[in-house]
Amino acid sequence: MKPFEKLTGVIPPIITPLKSDYSVDEAALTGLIRHMLDCSVNGIFAMGTAAESPMLTREQRLRALLAIRDGCKGKVPFLVGVMETSTARVLELVKEAEEIGADAVVAVSPYYFRVKPKEIVKHFAAIRENTELPIIVYNVPVYTGNPIDAETVYEIAQFPGIVAFKDSSGNMPQFQKTIRLTSHMEHFSVLQGVQVLSVISLQMGAAGLIPGVGNMIPQQMVQLYEAVKAGRLEEAYRIQDFVVQLEDSLGMEGYSLSVLKAAPQLLGFGEGQPHYPMNKLSDAGLAKLATLMRSGGVKLAE
């Protein structure tokens, strides 16, 4: 099994900056990674929901992954999402991740068709049997339709090389139960993917955060994490309130990715172009987002 340190801290699920012709903006991606690293993030998660991974072509995916790999190399863990509808298709992406030098892979349950908990266990067992890379289990039932409950996470966590669980369900009783069931596993991290639940999750014992707003405010998210760990809860909740405001802004024009991609544009990274057929954030929306980000002390590009 590939050596791997326990995941902790803030690990942004990085976007895939695109140009107006929908090619990958590698310069913007490299700049955004550098910015995140300057803010002391603890890893980069590529090809998650924020990356628009289900929409990318294989060429777009590979170009982005190579740029992210080069930006992370020797600095922070490079986590690669291998989300697909079936186990067989996931294994194809796992092989690609191995070939490009991923430090770990992140997999969801099979999706589109409904599967049972025991079939989810079989899915992760097959991934485990076909790679030496560490594996992060990712629960995002709003997109998969197949939630992974605490007991199933615990069963999967028994497999060698299963190192973490990212929960984006928002189901806090299940999240707390997962922490309780796995608390004796020193190698295993429970990570919160719902950014508005960051502070309470860390107080419960979560090892870290994988927040989409890490593309917008990586420095503040690191400060939030450090404040909770140091017991400075007033400071942590002040930052959390800004996170809630940013979360609210994601729906300003009906599609969160247009806002999520516009924020790095305001920071000087890319053109804010979502994948076709999604539209960019309007000029009015961009101005509204800029005002909000400045109100939270975010320094925007000139």
Short mmCIF file of C-alpha atoms in Angstrom, two decimals:
data_model
loop_
_atom_site.label_atom_id
_atom_site.label_comp_id
_atom_site.label_asym_id
_atom_site.label_seq_id
_atom_site.Cartn_x
_atom_site.Cartn_y
_atom_site.Cartn_z
CA MET A 1 0.00 0.00 0.00
CA LYS A 2 1.25 3.47 -0.88
CA PRO A 3 2.38 5.37 2.27
CA PHE A 4 -0.07 8.13 3.16
CA GLU A 5 -0.33 10.60 6.02
CA LYS A 6 -3.67 11.08 7.74
CA LEU A 7 -5.77 13.74 6.03
CA THR A 8 -6.49 16.80 8.16
CA GLY A 9 -7.13 20.50 7.65
CA VAL A 10 -8.60 22.24 4.62
CA ILE A 11 -8.59 20.49 1.25
CA PRO A 12 -10.34 22.57 -1.44
CA PRO A 13 -12.19 20.72 -4.23
CA ILE A 14 -10.62 22.76 -7.01
CA ILE A 15 -12.59 24.01 -10.00
CA THR A 16 -11.54 23.39 -13.62
CA PRO A 17 -11.00 26.84 -15.17
CA LEU A 18 -12.14 26.92 -18.79
CA LYS A 19 -11.54 29.43 -21.57
CA SER A 20 -14.37 30.78 -23.73
CA ASP A 21 -13.68 27.98 -26.24
CA TYR A 22 -14.06 25.42 -23.39
CA SER A 23 -10.42 24.39 -23.41
CA VAL A 24 -8.76 24.02 -20.01
CA ASP A 25 -7.13 27.24 -18.82
CA GLU A 26 -3.95 25.68 -17.47
CA ALA A 27 -2.38 29.03 -16.57
CA ALA A 28 -5.41 29.97 -14.45
CA LEU A 29 -5.43 26.54 -12.85
CA THR A 30 -1.74 26.76 -11.97
CA GLY A 31 -2.26 30.23 -10.53
CA LEU A 32 -5.22 29.14 -8.43
CA ILE A 33 -3.25 26.21 -7.03
CA ARG A 34 -0.37 28.50 -6.14
CA HIS A 35 -2.81 30.86 -4.42
CA MET A 36 -4.32 28.00 -2.41
CA LEU A 37 -0.89 26.75 -1.39
CA ASP A 38 0.13 30.28 -0.34
CA CYS A 39 -2.93 30.20 1.93
CA SER A 40 -1.62 26.99 3.57
CA VAL A 41 -4.27 24.52 2.43
CA ASN A 42 -3.53 20.90 3.34
CA GLY A 43 -4.29 19.23 0.01
CA ILE A 44 -6.05 19.62 -3.33
CA PHE A 45 -9.03 17.52 -4.41
CA ALA A 46 -9.27 17.37 -8.21
CA MET A 47 -12.24 16.13 -10.25
CA GLY A 48 -14.92 16.56 -7.63
CA THR A 49 -18.30 18.22 -8.03
CA ALA A 50 -16.79 21.73 -8.14
CA ALA A 51 -14.54 20.60 -10.99
CA GLU A 52 -17.60 19.77 -13.14
CA SER A 53 -16.02 16.35 -13.54
CA PRO A 54 -19.13 14.57 -14.93
CA MET A 55 -19.23 17.14 -17.76
CA LEU A 56 -15.56 17.16 -18.79
CA THR A 57 -14.27 15.36 -21.85
CA ARG A 58 -11.44 12.90 -21.27
CA GLU A 59 -9.00 15.37 -22.86
CA GLN A 60 -10.17 18.20 -20.60
CA ARG A 61 -9.93 15.92 -17.59
CA LEU A 62 -6.40 14.78 -18.39
CA ARG A 63 -5.11 18.28 -19.12
CA ALA A 64 -6.49 19.56 -15.85
CA LEU A 65 -5.15 16.63 -13.85
CA LEU A 66 -1.64 17.02 -15.22
CA ALA A 67 -1.61 20.72 -14.33
CA ILE A 68 -2.91 20.02 -10.82
CA ARG A 69 -0.41 17.20 -10.33
CA ASP A 70 2.46 19.50 -11.25
CA GLY A 71 1.18 22.22 -8.95
CA CYS A 72 0.83 19.88 -5.97
CA LYS A 73 3.98 17.82 -6.48
CA GLY A 74 5.97 17.49 -3.28
CA LYS A 75 3.84 20.11 -1.51
CA VAL A 76 0.42 18.72 -0.58
CA PRO A 77 -1.55 15.53 -1.27
CA PHE A 78 -3.06 15.33 -4.77
CA LEU A 79 -6.47 13.65 -4.50
CA VAL A 80 -8.23 12.57 -7.70
CA GLY A 81 -11.95 11.99 -8.01
CA VAL A 82 -12.88 8.77 -9.81
CA MET A 83 -16.64 9.20 -9.81
CA GLU A 84 -18.49 7.10 -12.35
CA THR A 85 -21.77 5.24 -12.73
CA SER A 86 -20.37 1.71 -12.42
CA THR A 87 -17.49 -0.08 -10.76
CA ALA A 88 -15.96 -1.01 -14.13
CA ARG A 89 -15.91 2.61 -15.26
CA VAL A 90 -14.48 3.75 -11.93
CA LEU A 91 -11.61 1.28 -12.34
CA GLU A 92 -10.73 2.87 -15.68
CA LEU A 93 -10.38 6.23 -13.94
CA VAL A 94 -8.39 4.64 -11.11
CA LYS A 95 -5.88 3.35 -13.66
CA GLU A 96 -5.61 6.85 -15.14
CA ALA A 97 -5.06 8.30 -11.65
CA GLU A 98 -2.27 5.79 -11.01
CA GLU A 99 -0.59 6.63 -14.31
CA ILE A 100 -0.55 10.38 -13.70
CA GLY A 101 0.78 10.08 -10.14
CA ALA A 102 -2.21 10.68 -7.85
CA ASP A 103 -1.58 10.38 -4.12
CA ALA A 104 -5.08 8.98 -3.49
CA VAL A 105 -8.42 8.51 -5.22
CA VAL A 106 -11.86 9.69 -4.16
CA ALA A 107 -14.85 7.52 -5.10
CA VAL A 108 -18.60 7.81 -4.66
CA SER A 109 -21.15 5.01 -4.67
CA PRO A 110 -22.30 3.87 -8.11
CA TYR A 111 -24.94 6.29 -9.38
CA TYR A 112 -27.87 6.70 -11.77
CA PHE A 113 -29.23 3.26 -10.82
CA ARG A 114 -30.12 2.53 -7.20
CA VAL A 115 -27.86 0.15 -5.29
CA LYS A 116 -28.08 -1.44 -1.85
CA PRO A 117 -25.59 -0.87 1.00
CA LYS A 118 -24.04 -4.33 0.52
CA GLU A 119 -23.52 -3.50 -3.17
CA ILE A 120 -21.80 -0.26 -2.19
CA VAL A 121 -19.46 -2.32 0.00
CA LYS A 122 -18.77 -4.64 -2.98
CA HIS A 123 -18.04 -1.56 -5.13
CA PHE A 124 -15.39 -0.27 -2.74
CA ALA A 125 -13.97 -3.76 -2.21
CA ALA A 126 -13.40 -4.03 -5.96
CA ILE A 127 -11.66 -0.64 -6.05
CA ARG A 128 -9.49 -1.72 -3.12
CA GLU A 129 -8.54 -4.96 -4.90
CA ASN A 130 -7.49 -3.13 -8.06
CA THR A 131 -5.24 -0.37 -6.75
CA GLU A 132 -2.48 0.30 -4.26
CA LEU A 133 -3.57 3.93 -3.96
CA PRO A 134 -5.27 5.10 -0.76
CA ILE A 135 -9.03 5.53 -1.16
CA ILE A 136 -11.38 8.21 0.16
CA VAL A 137 -15.09 7.32 0.35
CA TYR A 138 -17.29 10.22 -0.80
CA ASN A 139 -20.96 10.46 0.18
CA VAL A 140 -22.95 12.89 -1.99
CA PRO A 141 -26.45 11.42 -2.21
CA VAL A 142 -28.00 14.50 -3.82
CA TYR A 143 -26.11 13.51 -6.99
CA THR A 144 -25.69 9.74 -6.64
CA GLY A 145 -29.11 8.86 -5.25
CA ASN A 146 -27.31 6.23 -3.16
CA PRO A 147 -26.47 7.46 0.35
CA ILE A 148 -23.68 5.78 2.31
CA ASP A 149 -24.78 5.43 5.93
CA ALA A 150 -22.50 5.30 8.95
CA GLU A 151 -22.62 1.51 9.30
CA THR A 152 -21.63 1.07 5.65
CA VAL A 153 -18.76 3.53 6.02
CA TYR A 154 -17.58 1.59 9.06
CA GLU A 155 -17.66 -1.68 7.12
CA ILE A 156 -15.75 -0.19 4.17
CA ALA A 157 -13.24 1.42 6.52
CA GLN A 158 -12.11 -2.06 7.60
CA PHE A 159 -10.49 -2.59 4.18
CA PRO A 160 -6.75 -1.83 4.03
CA GLY A 161 -6.05 1.49 2.36
CA ILE A 162 -9.42 3.12 3.01
CA VAL A 163 -8.15 6.31 4.61
CA ALA A 164 -11.01 8.80 4.80
CA PHE A 165 -14.69 9.61 4.38
CA LYS A 166 -15.96 12.84 2.87
CA ASP A 167 -19.59 13.51 3.74
CA SER A 168 -21.61 15.99 1.69
CA SER A 169 -25.02 14.71 2.76
CA GLY A 170 -25.70 17.31 5.44
CA ASN A 171 -27.07 14.52 7.63
CA MET A 172 -25.47 15.45 10.94
CA PRO A 173 -26.75 12.51 13.03
CA GLN A 174 -25.16 10.11 10.50
CA PHE A 175 -22.02 12.27 10.39
CA GLN A 176 -21.67 12.18 14.16
CA LYS A 177 -22.33 8.44 14.18
CA THR A 178 -19.58 7.91 11.59
CA ILE A 179 -17.13 9.81 13.77
CA ARG A 180 -18.12 7.68 16.77
CA LEU A 181 -17.84 4.36 14.91
CA THR A 182 -14.43 5.17 13.41
CA SER A 183 -12.85 7.20 16.22
CA HIS A 184 -10.57 4.31 17.22
CA MET A 185 -9.11 4.07 13.70
CA GLU A 186 -6.03 6.24 13.94
CA HIS A 187 -5.40 6.23 10.19
CA PHE A 188 -8.97 7.21 9.25
CA SER A 189 -10.25 10.76 8.70
CA VAL A 190 -13.84 11.94 8.66
CA LEU A 191 -14.12 15.10 6.54
CA GLN A 192 -17.02 17.53 6.17
CA GLY A 193 -18.01 18.57 2.65
CA VAL A 194 -20.93 20.84 3.59
CA GLN A 195 -19.20 24.15 4.18
CA VAL A 196 -21.96 25.77 6.28
CA LEU A 197 -21.47 22.95 8.82
CA SER A 198 -17.73 23.50 9.17
CA VAL A 199 -17.43 24.74 12.74
CA ILE A 200 -19.85 22.30 14.37
CA SER A 201 -18.31 19.40 12.45
CA LEU A 202 -14.80 20.22 13.64
CA GLN A 203 -16.13 20.54 17.19
CA MET A 204 -17.67 17.06 16.83
CA GLY A 205 -14.28 15.65 15.90
CA ALA A 206 -14.04 15.93 12.12
CA ALA A 207 -10.44 15.83 10.94
CA GLY A 208 -10.91 18.45 8.26
CA LEU A 209 -12.97 20.18 5.61
CA ILE A 210 -13.41 19.90 1.84
CA PRO A 211 -15.25 23.18 1.16
CA GLY A 212 -16.27 24.45 -2.28
CA VAL A 213 -15.70 27.99 -1.02
CA GLY A 214 -12.04 27.02 -0.74
CA ASN A 215 -11.96 28.24 -4.34
CA MET A 216 -13.22 31.63 -3.15
CA ILE A 217 -11.70 32.13 0.31
CA PRO A 218 -8.98 29.54 0.98
CA GLN A 219 -7.22 31.74 3.52
CA GLN A 220 -10.38 32.30 5.56
CA MET A 221 -11.19 28.59 5.55
CA VAL A 222 -7.73 27.79 6.89
CA GLN A 223 -8.23 30.48 9.54
CA LEU A 224 -11.59 28.96 10.48
CA TYR A 225 -10.03 25.52 10.87
CA GLU A 226 -7.15 26.87 12.97
CA ALA A 227 -9.50 28.96 15.11
CA VAL A 228 -11.64 25.94 16.02
CA LYS A 229 -8.57 23.87 16.82
CA ALA A 230 -7.27 26.66 19.07
CA GLY A 231 -10.62 27.12 20.81
CA ARG A 232 -11.25 30.58 19.32
CA LEU A 233 -14.89 29.86 18.56
CA GLU A 234 -16.03 33.47 18.28
CA GLU A 235 -13.52 33.99 15.47
CA ALA A 236 -14.49 30.70 13.84
CA TYR A 237 -18.20 31.51 13.86
CA ARG A 238 -17.51 34.99 12.46
CA ILE A 239 -15.83 33.37 9.46
CA GLN A 240 -18.61 30.77 9.30
CA ASP A 241 -21.17 33.56 8.97
CA PHE A 242 -19.31 34.85 5.90
CA VAL A 243 -19.29 31.30 4.52
CA VAL A 244 -23.08 31.23 4.94
CA GLN A 245 -23.36 34.48 2.99
CA LEU A 246 -21.21 33.05 0.20
CA GLU A 247 -23.28 29.87 0.22
CA ASP A 248 -26.43 31.98 -0.22
CA SER A 249 -24.79 33.80 -3.14
CA LEU A 250 -24.23 30.56 -5.05
CA GLY A 251 -27.87 30.48 -6.07
CA MET A 252 -28.11 34.08 -7.24
CA GLU A 253 -28.65 33.07 -10.88
CA GLY A 254 -29.94 29.57 -10.36
CA TYR A 255 -26.73 27.59 -10.91
CA SER A 256 -24.00 27.47 -8.28
CA LEU A 257 -21.09 26.68 -10.58
CA SER A 258 -21.39 29.96 -12.45
CA VAL A 259 -20.80 31.77 -9.14
CA LEU A 260 -18.17 29.33 -7.92
CA LYS A 261 -16.18 29.84 -11.13
CA ALA A 262 -16.68 33.61 -11.13
CA ALA A 263 -15.00 33.99 -7.73
CA PRO A 264 -11.54 32.82 -8.94
CA GLN A 265 -12.05 35.11 -11.93
CA LEU A 266 -12.39 38.02 -9.49
CA LEU A 267 -9.20 36.79 -7.79
CA GLY A 268 -7.41 36.92 -11.15
CA PHE A 269 -7.66 33.26 -12.20
CA GLY A 270 -9.50 32.55 -15.43
CA GLU A 271 -12.58 33.72 -17.24
CA GLY A 272 -15.33 32.28 -15.04
CA GLN A 273 -16.58 30.03 -17.84
CA PRO A 274 -18.71 27.05 -16.80
CA HIS A 275 -18.96 24.03 -19.07
CA TYR A 276 -21.34 24.12 -22.02
CA PRO A 277 -24.30 24.72 -22.00
CA MET A 278 -24.13 26.63 -18.69
CA ASN A 279 -23.88 30.42 -18.87
CA LYS A 280 -21.32 32.60 -17.16
CA LEU A 281 -22.39 34.78 -14.29
CA SER A 282 -23.90 38.01 -15.60
CA ASP A 283 -22.10 41.34 -15.22
CA ALA A 284 -24.63 42.34 -12.57
CA GLY A 285 -24.06 39.08 -10.73
CA LEU A 286 -20.31 39.50 -10.96
CA ALA A 287 -20.55 42.99 -9.46
CA LYS A 288 -22.77 41.69 -6.65
CA LEU A 289 -20.33 38.87 -5.90
CA ALA A 290 -17.37 41.28 -5.91
CA THR A 291 -19.14 43.50 -3.36
CA LEU A 292 -19.86 40.52 -1.14
CA MET A 293 -16.31 39.20 -1.29
CA ARG A 294 -14.84 42.63 -0.51
CA SER A 295 -17.19 42.93 2.46
CA GLY A 296 -15.54 39.80 3.87
CA GLY A 297 -12.05 41.23 3.49
CA VAL A 298 -11.15 39.33 0.33
CA LYS A 299 -8.59 41.12 -1.83
CA LEU A 300 -9.66 40.97 -5.47
CA ALA A 301 -7.53 41.33 -8.57
CA GLU A 302 -7.14 44.82 -9.99
#
